[in-house]
XYZ file of C-alpha atoms in Angstrom:
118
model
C 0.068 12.923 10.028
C 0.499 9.236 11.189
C 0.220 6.049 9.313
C -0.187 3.121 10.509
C 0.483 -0.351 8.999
C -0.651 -3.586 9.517
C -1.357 -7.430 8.772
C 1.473 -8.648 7.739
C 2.816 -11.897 8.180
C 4.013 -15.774 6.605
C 1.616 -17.459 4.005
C 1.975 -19.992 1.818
C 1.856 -19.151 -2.109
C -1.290 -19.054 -3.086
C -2.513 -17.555 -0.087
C -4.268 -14.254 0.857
C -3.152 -11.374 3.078
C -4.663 -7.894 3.579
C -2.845 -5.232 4.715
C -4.501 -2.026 6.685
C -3.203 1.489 7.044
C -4.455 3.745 9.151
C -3.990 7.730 9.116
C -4.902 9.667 11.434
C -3.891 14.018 11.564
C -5.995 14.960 8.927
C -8.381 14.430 6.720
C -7.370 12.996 3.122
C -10.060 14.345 0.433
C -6.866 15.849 -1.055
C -4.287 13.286 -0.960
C -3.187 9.922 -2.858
C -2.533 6.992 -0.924
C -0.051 4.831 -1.954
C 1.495 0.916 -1.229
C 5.231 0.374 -1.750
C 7.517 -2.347 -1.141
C 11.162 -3.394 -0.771
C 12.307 -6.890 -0.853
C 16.114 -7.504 0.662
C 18.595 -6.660 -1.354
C 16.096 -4.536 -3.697
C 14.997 -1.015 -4.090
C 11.512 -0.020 -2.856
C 9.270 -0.137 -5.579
C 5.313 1.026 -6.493
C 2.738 -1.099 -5.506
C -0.948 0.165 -5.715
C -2.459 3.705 -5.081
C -5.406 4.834 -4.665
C -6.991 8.542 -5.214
C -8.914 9.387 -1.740
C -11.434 11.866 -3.065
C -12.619 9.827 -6.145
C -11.733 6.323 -5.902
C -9.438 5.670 -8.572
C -6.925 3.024 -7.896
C -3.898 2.313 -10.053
C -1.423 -0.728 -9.989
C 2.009 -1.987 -10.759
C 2.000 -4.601 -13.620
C 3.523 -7.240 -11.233
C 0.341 -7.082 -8.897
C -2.705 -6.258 -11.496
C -5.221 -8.999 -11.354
C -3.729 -10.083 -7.393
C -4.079 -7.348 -5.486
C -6.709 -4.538 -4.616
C -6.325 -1.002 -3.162
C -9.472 0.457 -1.895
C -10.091 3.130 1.317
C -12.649 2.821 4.048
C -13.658 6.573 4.528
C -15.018 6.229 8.125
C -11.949 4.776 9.427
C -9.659 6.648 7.625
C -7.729 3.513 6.349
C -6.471 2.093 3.510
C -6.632 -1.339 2.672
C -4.447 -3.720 0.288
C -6.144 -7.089 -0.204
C -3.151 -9.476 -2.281
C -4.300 -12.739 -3.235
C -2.674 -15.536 -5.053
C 0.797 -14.341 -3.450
C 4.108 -15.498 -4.556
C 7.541 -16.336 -3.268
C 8.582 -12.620 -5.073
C 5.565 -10.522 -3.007
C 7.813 -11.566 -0.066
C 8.469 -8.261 0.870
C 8.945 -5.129 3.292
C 5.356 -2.961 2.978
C 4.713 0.513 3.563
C 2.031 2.586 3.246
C 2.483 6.336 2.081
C 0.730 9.914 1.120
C 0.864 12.308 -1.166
C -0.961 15.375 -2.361
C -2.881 14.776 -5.877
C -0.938 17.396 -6.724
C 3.134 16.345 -6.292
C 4.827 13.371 -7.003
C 7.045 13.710 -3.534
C 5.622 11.780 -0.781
C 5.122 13.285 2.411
C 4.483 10.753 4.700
C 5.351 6.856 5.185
C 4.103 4.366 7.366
C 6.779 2.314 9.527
C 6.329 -1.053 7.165
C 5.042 -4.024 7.574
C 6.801 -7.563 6.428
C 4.837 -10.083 3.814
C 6.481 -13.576 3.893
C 5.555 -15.975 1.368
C 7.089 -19.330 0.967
C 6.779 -21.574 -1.481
């Protein structure tokens, strides 16, 4: 399995970024995939997940309301659309999979960096 992240980059706060991973290696009706992030100096923390087969997305407290997890089936990808960003989003991203079943994740994307300024 291979994940792929994307769209990162500097905005403003207030701005909009989406983010794009893309798995490849097999398919995913099984599996939950899941955003984290690490800001410098901090652990890597939760972000959003999503469950492939039925949809159901779930979110950390700090991004409810700003962001939104969903999948694109045909592509195989995973998408994380953060609006209204702040200076604290600023922020190492990676993507990651796990089976519905376990909590241990089996596979991580390589990351991709969020900048926001203020």
């Amino acid at each position: 399995v291979q994940l792929q992240a994307s769209g990162g980059g500097l905005v403003q706060a207030g701005g909009s970024l989406r983010l794009s991973c893309a798995a490849s290696g097999r398919a995913f009706a099984s599996y939950v995939m899941s955003w984290f992030r690490q800001a410098p100096g901090k652990e890597r923390e939760f972000v959003a997940a999503i469950i492939w087969s039925v949809g159901s997305t779930y979110y950390a407290d700090s991004v409810k309301g700003r962001f939104t997890i969903s999948r694109d089936n045909a592509k195989n990808t995973v998408l994380l659309q953060m609006n209204s960003l702040k200076p604290e989003d600023t922020a190492v991203y990676y993507c990651a999979v796990r089976l519905n079943t376990a909590n241990e994740y089996l596979y991580w994307g390589q990351g991709t960096l969020v900048t926001v300024s203020s």
